[in-house]
XYZ file of C-alpha atoms in Angstrom:
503
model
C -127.100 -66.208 -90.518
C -123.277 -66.220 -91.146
C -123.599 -69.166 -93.515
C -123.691 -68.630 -97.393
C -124.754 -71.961 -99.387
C -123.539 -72.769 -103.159
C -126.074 -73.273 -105.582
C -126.338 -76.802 -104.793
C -126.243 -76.313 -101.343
C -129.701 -74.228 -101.971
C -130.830 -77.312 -103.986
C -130.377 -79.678 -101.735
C -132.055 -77.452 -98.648
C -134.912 -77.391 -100.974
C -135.202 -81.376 -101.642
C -134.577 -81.938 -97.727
C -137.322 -79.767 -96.987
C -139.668 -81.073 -99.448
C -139.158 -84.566 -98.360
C -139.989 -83.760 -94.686
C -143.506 -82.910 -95.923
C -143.214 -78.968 -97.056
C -145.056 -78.930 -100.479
C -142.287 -77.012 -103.023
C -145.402 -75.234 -103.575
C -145.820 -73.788 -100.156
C -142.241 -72.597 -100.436
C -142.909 -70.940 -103.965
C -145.747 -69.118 -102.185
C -143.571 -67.738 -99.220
C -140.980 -66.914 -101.494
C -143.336 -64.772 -103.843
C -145.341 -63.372 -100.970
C -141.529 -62.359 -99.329
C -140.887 -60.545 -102.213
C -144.371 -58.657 -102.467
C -143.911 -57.325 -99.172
C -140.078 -56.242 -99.854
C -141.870 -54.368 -103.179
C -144.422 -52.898 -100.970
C -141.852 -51.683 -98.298
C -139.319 -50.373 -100.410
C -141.502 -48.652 -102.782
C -144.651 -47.856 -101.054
C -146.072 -45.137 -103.919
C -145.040 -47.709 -106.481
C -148.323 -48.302 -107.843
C -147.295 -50.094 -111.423
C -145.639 -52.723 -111.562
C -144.025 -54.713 -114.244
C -142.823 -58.516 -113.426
C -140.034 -59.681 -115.544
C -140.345 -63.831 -114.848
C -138.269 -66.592 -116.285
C -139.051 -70.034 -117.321
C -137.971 -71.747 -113.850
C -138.663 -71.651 -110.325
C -137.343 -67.952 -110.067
C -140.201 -67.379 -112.686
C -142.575 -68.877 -109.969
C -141.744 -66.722 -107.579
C -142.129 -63.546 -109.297
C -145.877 -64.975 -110.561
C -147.080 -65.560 -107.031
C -145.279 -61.953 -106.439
C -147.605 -61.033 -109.061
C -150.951 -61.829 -107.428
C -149.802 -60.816 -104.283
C -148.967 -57.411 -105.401
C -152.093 -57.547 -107.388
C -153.825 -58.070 -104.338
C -152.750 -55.248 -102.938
C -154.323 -52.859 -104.841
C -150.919 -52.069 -107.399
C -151.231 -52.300 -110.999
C -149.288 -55.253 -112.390
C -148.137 -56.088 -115.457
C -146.297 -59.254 -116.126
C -143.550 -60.294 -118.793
C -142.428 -63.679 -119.419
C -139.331 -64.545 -121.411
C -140.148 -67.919 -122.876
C -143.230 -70.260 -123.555
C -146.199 -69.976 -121.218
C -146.697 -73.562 -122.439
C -143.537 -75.054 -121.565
C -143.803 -73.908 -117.708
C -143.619 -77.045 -115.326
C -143.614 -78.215 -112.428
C -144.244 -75.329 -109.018
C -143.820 -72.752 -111.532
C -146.609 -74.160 -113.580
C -149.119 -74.372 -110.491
C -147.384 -71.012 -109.337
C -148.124 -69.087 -113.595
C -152.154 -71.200 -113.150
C -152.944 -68.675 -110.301
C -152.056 -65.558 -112.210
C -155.138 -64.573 -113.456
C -154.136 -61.446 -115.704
C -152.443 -61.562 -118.962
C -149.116 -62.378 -119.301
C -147.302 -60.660 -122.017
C -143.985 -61.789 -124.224
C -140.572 -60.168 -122.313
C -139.787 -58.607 -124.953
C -137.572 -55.273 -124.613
C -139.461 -52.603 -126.249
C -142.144 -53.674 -124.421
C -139.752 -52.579 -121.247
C -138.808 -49.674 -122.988
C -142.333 -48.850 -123.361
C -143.342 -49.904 -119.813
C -145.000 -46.857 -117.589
C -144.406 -48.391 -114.036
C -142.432 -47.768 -111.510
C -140.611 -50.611 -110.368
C -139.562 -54.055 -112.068
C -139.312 -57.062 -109.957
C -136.273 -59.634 -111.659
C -137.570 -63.015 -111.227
C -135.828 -63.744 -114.619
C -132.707 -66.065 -113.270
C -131.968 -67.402 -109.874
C -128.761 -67.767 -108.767
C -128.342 -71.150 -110.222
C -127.378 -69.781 -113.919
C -124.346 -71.234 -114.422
C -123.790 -69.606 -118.294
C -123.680 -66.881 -120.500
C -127.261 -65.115 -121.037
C -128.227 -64.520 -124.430
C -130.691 -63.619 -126.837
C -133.850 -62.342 -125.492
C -132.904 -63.076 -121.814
C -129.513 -60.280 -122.868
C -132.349 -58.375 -124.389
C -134.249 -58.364 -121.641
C -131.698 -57.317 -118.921
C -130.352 -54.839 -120.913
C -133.371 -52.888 -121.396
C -133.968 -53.079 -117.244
C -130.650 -51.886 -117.131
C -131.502 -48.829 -119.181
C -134.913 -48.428 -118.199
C -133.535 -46.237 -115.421
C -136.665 -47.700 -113.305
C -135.807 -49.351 -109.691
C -135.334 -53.238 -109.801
C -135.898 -55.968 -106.635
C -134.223 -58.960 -107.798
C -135.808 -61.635 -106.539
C -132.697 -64.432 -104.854
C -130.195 -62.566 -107.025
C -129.756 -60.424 -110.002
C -130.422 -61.904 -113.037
C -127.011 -62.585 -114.689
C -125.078 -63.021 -111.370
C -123.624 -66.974 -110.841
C -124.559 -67.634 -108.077
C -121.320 -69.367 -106.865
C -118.924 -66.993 -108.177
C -120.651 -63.900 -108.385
C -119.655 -63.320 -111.558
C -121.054 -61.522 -114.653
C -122.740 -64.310 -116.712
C -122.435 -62.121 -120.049
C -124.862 -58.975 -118.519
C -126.698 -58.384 -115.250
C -129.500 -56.501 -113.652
C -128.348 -53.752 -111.580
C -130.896 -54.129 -108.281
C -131.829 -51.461 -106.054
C -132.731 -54.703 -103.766
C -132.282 -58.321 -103.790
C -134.623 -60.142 -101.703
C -132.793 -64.190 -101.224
C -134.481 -67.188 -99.144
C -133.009 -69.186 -96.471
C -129.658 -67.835 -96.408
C -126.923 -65.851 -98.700
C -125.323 -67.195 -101.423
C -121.720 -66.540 -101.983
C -122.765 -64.358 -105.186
C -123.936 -61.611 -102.855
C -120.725 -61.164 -101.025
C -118.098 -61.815 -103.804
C -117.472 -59.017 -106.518
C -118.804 -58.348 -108.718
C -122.256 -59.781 -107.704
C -121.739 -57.684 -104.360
C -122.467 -54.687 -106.531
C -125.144 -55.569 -108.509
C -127.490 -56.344 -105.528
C -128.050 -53.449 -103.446
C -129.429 -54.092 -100.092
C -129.974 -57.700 -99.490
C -132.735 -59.221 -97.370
C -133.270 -62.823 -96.725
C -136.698 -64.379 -96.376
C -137.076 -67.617 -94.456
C -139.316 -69.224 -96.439
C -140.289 -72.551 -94.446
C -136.999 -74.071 -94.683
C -135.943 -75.272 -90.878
C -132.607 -74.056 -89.947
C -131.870 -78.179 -88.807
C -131.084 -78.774 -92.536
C -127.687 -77.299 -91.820
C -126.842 -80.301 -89.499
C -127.480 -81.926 -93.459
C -125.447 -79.534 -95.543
C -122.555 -78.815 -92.807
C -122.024 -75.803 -94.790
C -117.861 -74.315 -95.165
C -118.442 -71.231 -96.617
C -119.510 -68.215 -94.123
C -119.693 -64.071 -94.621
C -116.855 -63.068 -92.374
C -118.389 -61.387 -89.656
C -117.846 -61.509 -85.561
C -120.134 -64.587 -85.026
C -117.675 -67.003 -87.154
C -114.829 -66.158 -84.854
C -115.460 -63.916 -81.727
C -116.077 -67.392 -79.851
C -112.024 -67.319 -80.397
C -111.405 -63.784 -79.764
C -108.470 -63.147 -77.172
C -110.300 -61.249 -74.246
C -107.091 -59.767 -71.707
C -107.423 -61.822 -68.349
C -107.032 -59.594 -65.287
C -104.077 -61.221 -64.199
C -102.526 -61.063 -67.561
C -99.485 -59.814 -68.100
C -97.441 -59.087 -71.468
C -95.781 -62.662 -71.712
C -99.076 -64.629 -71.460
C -100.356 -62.066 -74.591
C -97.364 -63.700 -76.617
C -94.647 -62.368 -78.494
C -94.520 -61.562 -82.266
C -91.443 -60.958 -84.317
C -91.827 -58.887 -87.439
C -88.610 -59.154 -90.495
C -87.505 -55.600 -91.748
C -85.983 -55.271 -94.749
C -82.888 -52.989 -95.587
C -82.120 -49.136 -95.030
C -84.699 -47.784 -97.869
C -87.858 -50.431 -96.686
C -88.078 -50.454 -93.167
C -91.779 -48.846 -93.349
C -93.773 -51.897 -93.923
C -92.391 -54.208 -91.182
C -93.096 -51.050 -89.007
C -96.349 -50.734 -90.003
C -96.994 -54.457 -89.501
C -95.093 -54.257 -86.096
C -97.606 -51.507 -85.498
C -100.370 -53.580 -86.155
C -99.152 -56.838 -83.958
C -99.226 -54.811 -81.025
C -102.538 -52.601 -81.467
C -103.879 -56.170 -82.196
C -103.182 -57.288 -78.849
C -99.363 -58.829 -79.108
C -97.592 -58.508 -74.944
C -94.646 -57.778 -77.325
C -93.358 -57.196 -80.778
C -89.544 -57.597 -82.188
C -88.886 -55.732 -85.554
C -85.771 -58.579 -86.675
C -83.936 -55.555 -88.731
C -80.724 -55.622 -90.786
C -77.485 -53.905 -89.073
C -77.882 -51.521 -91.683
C -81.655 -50.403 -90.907
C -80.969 -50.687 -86.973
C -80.806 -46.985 -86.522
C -83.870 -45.848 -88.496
C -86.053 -49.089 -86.973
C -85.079 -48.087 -83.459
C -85.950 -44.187 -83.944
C -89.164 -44.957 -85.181
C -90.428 -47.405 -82.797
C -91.400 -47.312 -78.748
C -93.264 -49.784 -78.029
C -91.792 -52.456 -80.292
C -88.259 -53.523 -80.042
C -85.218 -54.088 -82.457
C -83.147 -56.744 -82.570
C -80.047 -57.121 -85.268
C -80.826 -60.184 -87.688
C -79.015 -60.076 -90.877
C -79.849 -63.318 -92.955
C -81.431 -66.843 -92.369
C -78.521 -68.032 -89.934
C -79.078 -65.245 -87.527
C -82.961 -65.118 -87.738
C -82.736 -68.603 -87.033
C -80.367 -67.949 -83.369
C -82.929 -66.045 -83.010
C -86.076 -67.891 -83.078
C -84.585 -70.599 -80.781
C -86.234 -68.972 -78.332
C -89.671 -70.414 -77.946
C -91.355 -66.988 -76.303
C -91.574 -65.946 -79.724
C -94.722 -67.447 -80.982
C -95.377 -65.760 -84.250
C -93.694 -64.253 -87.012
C -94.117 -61.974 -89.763
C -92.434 -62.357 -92.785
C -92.280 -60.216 -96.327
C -93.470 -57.010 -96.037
C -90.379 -54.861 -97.483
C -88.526 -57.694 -97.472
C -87.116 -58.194 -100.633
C -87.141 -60.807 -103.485
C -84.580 -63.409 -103.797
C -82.684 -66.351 -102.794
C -81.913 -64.716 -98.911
C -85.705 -64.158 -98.649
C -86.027 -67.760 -99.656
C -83.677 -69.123 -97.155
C -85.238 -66.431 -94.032
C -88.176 -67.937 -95.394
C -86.999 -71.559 -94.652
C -85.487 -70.626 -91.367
C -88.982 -68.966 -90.243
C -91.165 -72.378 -91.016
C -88.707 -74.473 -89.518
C -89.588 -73.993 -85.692
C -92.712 -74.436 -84.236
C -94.855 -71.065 -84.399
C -97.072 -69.588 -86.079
C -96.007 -68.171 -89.419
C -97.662 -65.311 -91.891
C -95.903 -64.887 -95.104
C -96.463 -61.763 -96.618
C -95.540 -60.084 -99.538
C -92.047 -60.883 -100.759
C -91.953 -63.682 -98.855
C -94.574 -65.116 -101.891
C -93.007 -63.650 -104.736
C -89.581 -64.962 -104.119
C -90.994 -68.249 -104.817
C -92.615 -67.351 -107.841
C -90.704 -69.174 -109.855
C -90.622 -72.702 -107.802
C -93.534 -72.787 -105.834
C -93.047 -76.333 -105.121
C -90.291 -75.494 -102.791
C -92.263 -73.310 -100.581
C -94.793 -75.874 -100.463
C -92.522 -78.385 -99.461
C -91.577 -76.070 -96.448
C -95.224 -76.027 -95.383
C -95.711 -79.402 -95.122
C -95.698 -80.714 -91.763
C -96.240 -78.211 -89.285
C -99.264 -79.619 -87.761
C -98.328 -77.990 -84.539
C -98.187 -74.370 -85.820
C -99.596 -73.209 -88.929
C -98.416 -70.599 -91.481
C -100.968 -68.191 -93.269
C -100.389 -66.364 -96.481
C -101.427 -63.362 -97.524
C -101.327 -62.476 -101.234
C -103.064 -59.728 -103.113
C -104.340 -61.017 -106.462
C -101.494 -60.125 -108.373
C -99.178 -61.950 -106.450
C -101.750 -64.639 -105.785
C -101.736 -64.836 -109.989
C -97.593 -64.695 -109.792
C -97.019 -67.106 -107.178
C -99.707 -70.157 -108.607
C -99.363 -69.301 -112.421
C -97.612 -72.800 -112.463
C -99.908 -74.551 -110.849
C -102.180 -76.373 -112.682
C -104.504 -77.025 -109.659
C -105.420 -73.569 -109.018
C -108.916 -72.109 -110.762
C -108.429 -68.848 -111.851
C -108.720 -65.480 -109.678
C -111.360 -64.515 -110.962
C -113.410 -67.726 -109.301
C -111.807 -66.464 -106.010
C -113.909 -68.723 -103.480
C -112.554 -71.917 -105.204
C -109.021 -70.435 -105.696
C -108.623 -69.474 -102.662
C -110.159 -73.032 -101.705
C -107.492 -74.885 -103.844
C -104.224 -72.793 -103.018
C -105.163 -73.733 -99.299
C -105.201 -76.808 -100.228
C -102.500 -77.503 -102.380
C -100.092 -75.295 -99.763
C -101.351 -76.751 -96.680
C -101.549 -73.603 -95.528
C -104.308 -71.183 -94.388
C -104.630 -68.660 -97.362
C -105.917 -64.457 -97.211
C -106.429 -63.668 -101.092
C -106.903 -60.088 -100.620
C -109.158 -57.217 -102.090
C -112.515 -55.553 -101.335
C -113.872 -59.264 -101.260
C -111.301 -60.255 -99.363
C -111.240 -64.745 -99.287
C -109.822 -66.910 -95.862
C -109.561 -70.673 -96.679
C -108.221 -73.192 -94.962
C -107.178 -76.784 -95.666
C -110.832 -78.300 -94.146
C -112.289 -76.618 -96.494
C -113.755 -73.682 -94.650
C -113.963 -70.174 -95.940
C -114.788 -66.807 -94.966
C -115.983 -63.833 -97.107
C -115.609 -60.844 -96.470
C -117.990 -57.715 -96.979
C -116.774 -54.838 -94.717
C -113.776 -53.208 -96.852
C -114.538 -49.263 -97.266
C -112.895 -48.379 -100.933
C -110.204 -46.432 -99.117
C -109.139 -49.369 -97.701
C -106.866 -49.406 -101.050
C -104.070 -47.548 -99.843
C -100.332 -48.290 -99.484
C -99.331 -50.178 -96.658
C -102.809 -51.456 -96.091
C -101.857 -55.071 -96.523
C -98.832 -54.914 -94.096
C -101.100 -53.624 -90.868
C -103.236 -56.700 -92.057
C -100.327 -59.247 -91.826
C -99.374 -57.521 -88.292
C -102.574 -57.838 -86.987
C -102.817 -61.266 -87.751
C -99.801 -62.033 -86.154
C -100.790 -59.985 -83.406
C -104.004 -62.120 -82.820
C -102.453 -65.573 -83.738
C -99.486 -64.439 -80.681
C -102.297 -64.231 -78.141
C -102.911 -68.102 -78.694
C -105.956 -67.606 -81.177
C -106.204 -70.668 -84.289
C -105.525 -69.768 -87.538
C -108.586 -69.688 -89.466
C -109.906 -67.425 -86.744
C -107.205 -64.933 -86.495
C -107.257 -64.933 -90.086
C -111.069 -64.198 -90.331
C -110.626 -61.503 -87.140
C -108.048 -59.917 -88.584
C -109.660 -59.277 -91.632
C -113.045 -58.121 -90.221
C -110.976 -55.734 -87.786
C -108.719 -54.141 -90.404
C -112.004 -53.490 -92.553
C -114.294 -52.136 -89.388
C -110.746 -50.062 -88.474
C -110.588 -48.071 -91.950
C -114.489 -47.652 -91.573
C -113.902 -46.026 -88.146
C -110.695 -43.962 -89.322
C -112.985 -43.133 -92.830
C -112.187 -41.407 -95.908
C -108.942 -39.865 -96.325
C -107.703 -43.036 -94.365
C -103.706 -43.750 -94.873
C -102.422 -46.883 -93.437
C -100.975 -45.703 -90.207
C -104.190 -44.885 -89.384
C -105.380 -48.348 -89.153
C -103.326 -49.447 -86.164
C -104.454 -46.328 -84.233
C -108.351 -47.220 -85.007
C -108.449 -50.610 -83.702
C -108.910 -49.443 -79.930
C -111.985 -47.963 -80.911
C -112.793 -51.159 -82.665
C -111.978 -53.380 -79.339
C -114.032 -51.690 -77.672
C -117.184 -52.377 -79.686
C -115.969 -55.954 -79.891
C -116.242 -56.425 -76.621
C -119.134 -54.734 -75.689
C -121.338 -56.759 -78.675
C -119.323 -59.643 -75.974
C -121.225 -58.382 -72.914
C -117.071 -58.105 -71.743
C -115.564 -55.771 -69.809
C -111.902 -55.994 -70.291
């Protein structure tokens, strides 16, 4: 279940299904009993219960909750922010079967409240503004209740698009959602507010997403392992392609290394560090397995990607900012192979994006990914108007894709992947010491490494950033960048057994 639906996405599964003949009724009622059991599972000695509801659908499903918890023998109280009398709709039939009191939400009553676990069925993930009021009230005093909270589809104050803070937010112990995810539980900061998050299949029929032809997936091995570059036996190390990494002068040779690193441990038959005259000496010493080749400037890297062996290139890391980055940058997207730009390889178009984006266009036989962390994502598309802000990363990743024509990595512990279709992976795997110097350059490497052995860009992408987060969870705390390269066999190997391969 790889695929995570927008809010309207949800909507419109719901409508589909009800107009194939599934009362919304009977869904309310899975959904409620879904979360009973999830209650009764997590918290088996919770005998008192408190249920928080809303005036909406959410609100329904935390009333049939209710009775089913009732049922069980627990002691339930339940809270209702709003007008009993202005319920409709399910959530109307779903309040009519609650046959215990239903008190006002408000948040002494919380503070007051002996139980020992709260279910949230106050907002769904369709709030799309700022709580206030009673509803802030309300989630505030869960907040400092201190008692355990299962948020029924998603915290209350989480958007469920964005996963952003919609003024305050319950912090869950456990989310229970229906159907599938929504992109709220994978971005930050909703990620963090959910806890462990279960999804309930509630009566909708996985053929409604033939319908929806969802774009947006949680990065995991199932969106791209179909893709995944498995050595042939009678491979050798030109069929595994060749990737070419740009150093940068004496004093910043590390991060094409590391990247260089990273291309090969990623799979890459070979890998060319392209170093300055100056850095020759130190590139060389440090590296076995990858070569060095003299390139000083955009004349010479371009003699030297004439040859067509080499099939991708990194660009950036260490490279420095200015007009000769700019013109190594031209000379790099001018052939026909794939391209990641890295680092300084953004930044030195800061201040005329369009002219970057006018080298991307019209490479439809090779593609060129970029990889910005936020802050250079924010320095590179501060002038474009087109471009949401960061902090709605799905849809600014989304648009930057777009608007480069370019495959797009927006960094961070949510990392985004977008591509110009549309598509776009999430991803959920980064360990906090992920966040270490250098990091970023084994990532562009191992792209590179994957996109040399022939697999597309979106894919390699994705891969790359699922590996590189599975490598610092296998190298752990403590992790330094180097590390990551050295983790990845490790990594393979699980790959390929979840396969059923044996390389």
């Amino acid at each position: 279940m790889i695929e995570l639906l927008s809010t309207a996405e949800m909507a419109e599964a719901d409508r589909l299904t009800i107009g194939g003949g599934i009362p919304g009724i009977d869904l309310m009622e899975n959904a409620g009993r879904a979360v009973a059991r999830a209650v009764l599972a997590a918290f088996p000695r919770g005998k008192r219960i408190a249920v928080v509801a809303g005036p909406g659908n959410n609100g329904g499903d935390g009333f049939v909750a209710a009775r089913q918890l009732a049922a069980q023998g627990h002691e339930v109280r339940v809270l209702l922010c709003g007008d009993r009398t202005k319920l409709k709709g399910d959530a109307l039939l779903a309040a009519d079967t609650w046959t215990g009191t239903v008190e006002f939400a408000a948040p002494g009553a919380l503070a007051q409240a002996d139980v020992d676990v709260i279910v949230d069925a106050l907002f769904g993930a369709g709030l799309d503004r700022p709580v206030r009021g009673d509803a802030l009230a309300i989630i505030e005093a869960i907040n400092a209740s201190g008692i355990p909270a299962v948020a029924v589809d998603l915290p209350s104050g989480i958007n469920g698009n964005s996963g952003a803070v919609m003024g305050a937010a319950v912090r869950a112990a456990r989310t229970v959602t229906f159907f599938r995810r929504k992109p709220g539980h994978v971005l930050l900061p909703g990620r963090t507010y959910c806890g462990p998050v279960e999804v309930a299949q509630i009566g909708i029929s996985d053929s409604v997403l033939a319908t929806l032809k969802p774009k947006t997936f949680a990065n995991e091995p199932a969106l791209w392992s179909g893709q995944f570059p498995v050595p042939r036996v009678d491979a050798h190390k030109y069929t595994r392609g060749h990737a070419v990494v740009v150093s940068g002068g004496m004093s910043h040779t590390g991060a094409a290394r590391l990247s260089a690193r990273g291309a090969l441990r990623a799979g890459a038959g070979l890998v060319t560090i392209a170093s300055p005259r100056e850095a020759l000496a130190v590139n060389a010493a440090q590296s076995l397995a990858v070569m060095v080749r003299p390139v000083d400037g955009a004349v010479e890297l371009a003699a030297l990607l004439q040859d067509a062996r080499l099939n991708a290139l990194v660009i950036g890391p260490g490279g420095g900012v200015g007009p000769e980055m700019r013109e190594m940058v031209k000379a790099a997207l001018a052939g026909r192979r794939d391209v990641v730009l890295d680092a300084d390889a953004l930044t030195s178009f800061a201040d005329n994006p369009k002219t970057l984006v006018k080298a991307l266009e019209n490479r439809p036989e090779s593609c060129a990914i970029l990889t910005p962390h936020e802050g250079e994502f924010v320095r590179f598309f501060k002038s474009v108007e087109q471009i949401p802000s960061v902090k709605q990363k799905l849809e600014a990743a989304r648009a930057a894709s777009h608007e480069t024509s370019a495959i797009v990595v927006l960094k961070g512990p949510d990392t985004v992947v977008a591509a110009p279709d549309g598509r776009a992976a999430i991803a959920g795997n980064a360990p906090p010491y992920l966040a270490t110097a250098g990091a970023g350059d084994v990532l562009a490497g191992m792209i590179a490494g994957l996109l040399a052995q022939g697999m597309p860009g979106f894919e390699a992408a994705c891969g790359a950033v699922w590996l590189h987060g599975k490598a610092a969870q296998v190298a752990g705390p403590g992790l330094i960048s180097e590390d990551l390269p050295e983790a990845l066999p490790a990594v393979y190997r699980r790959i390929y057994a979840s396969l059923g391969i044996t390389p």
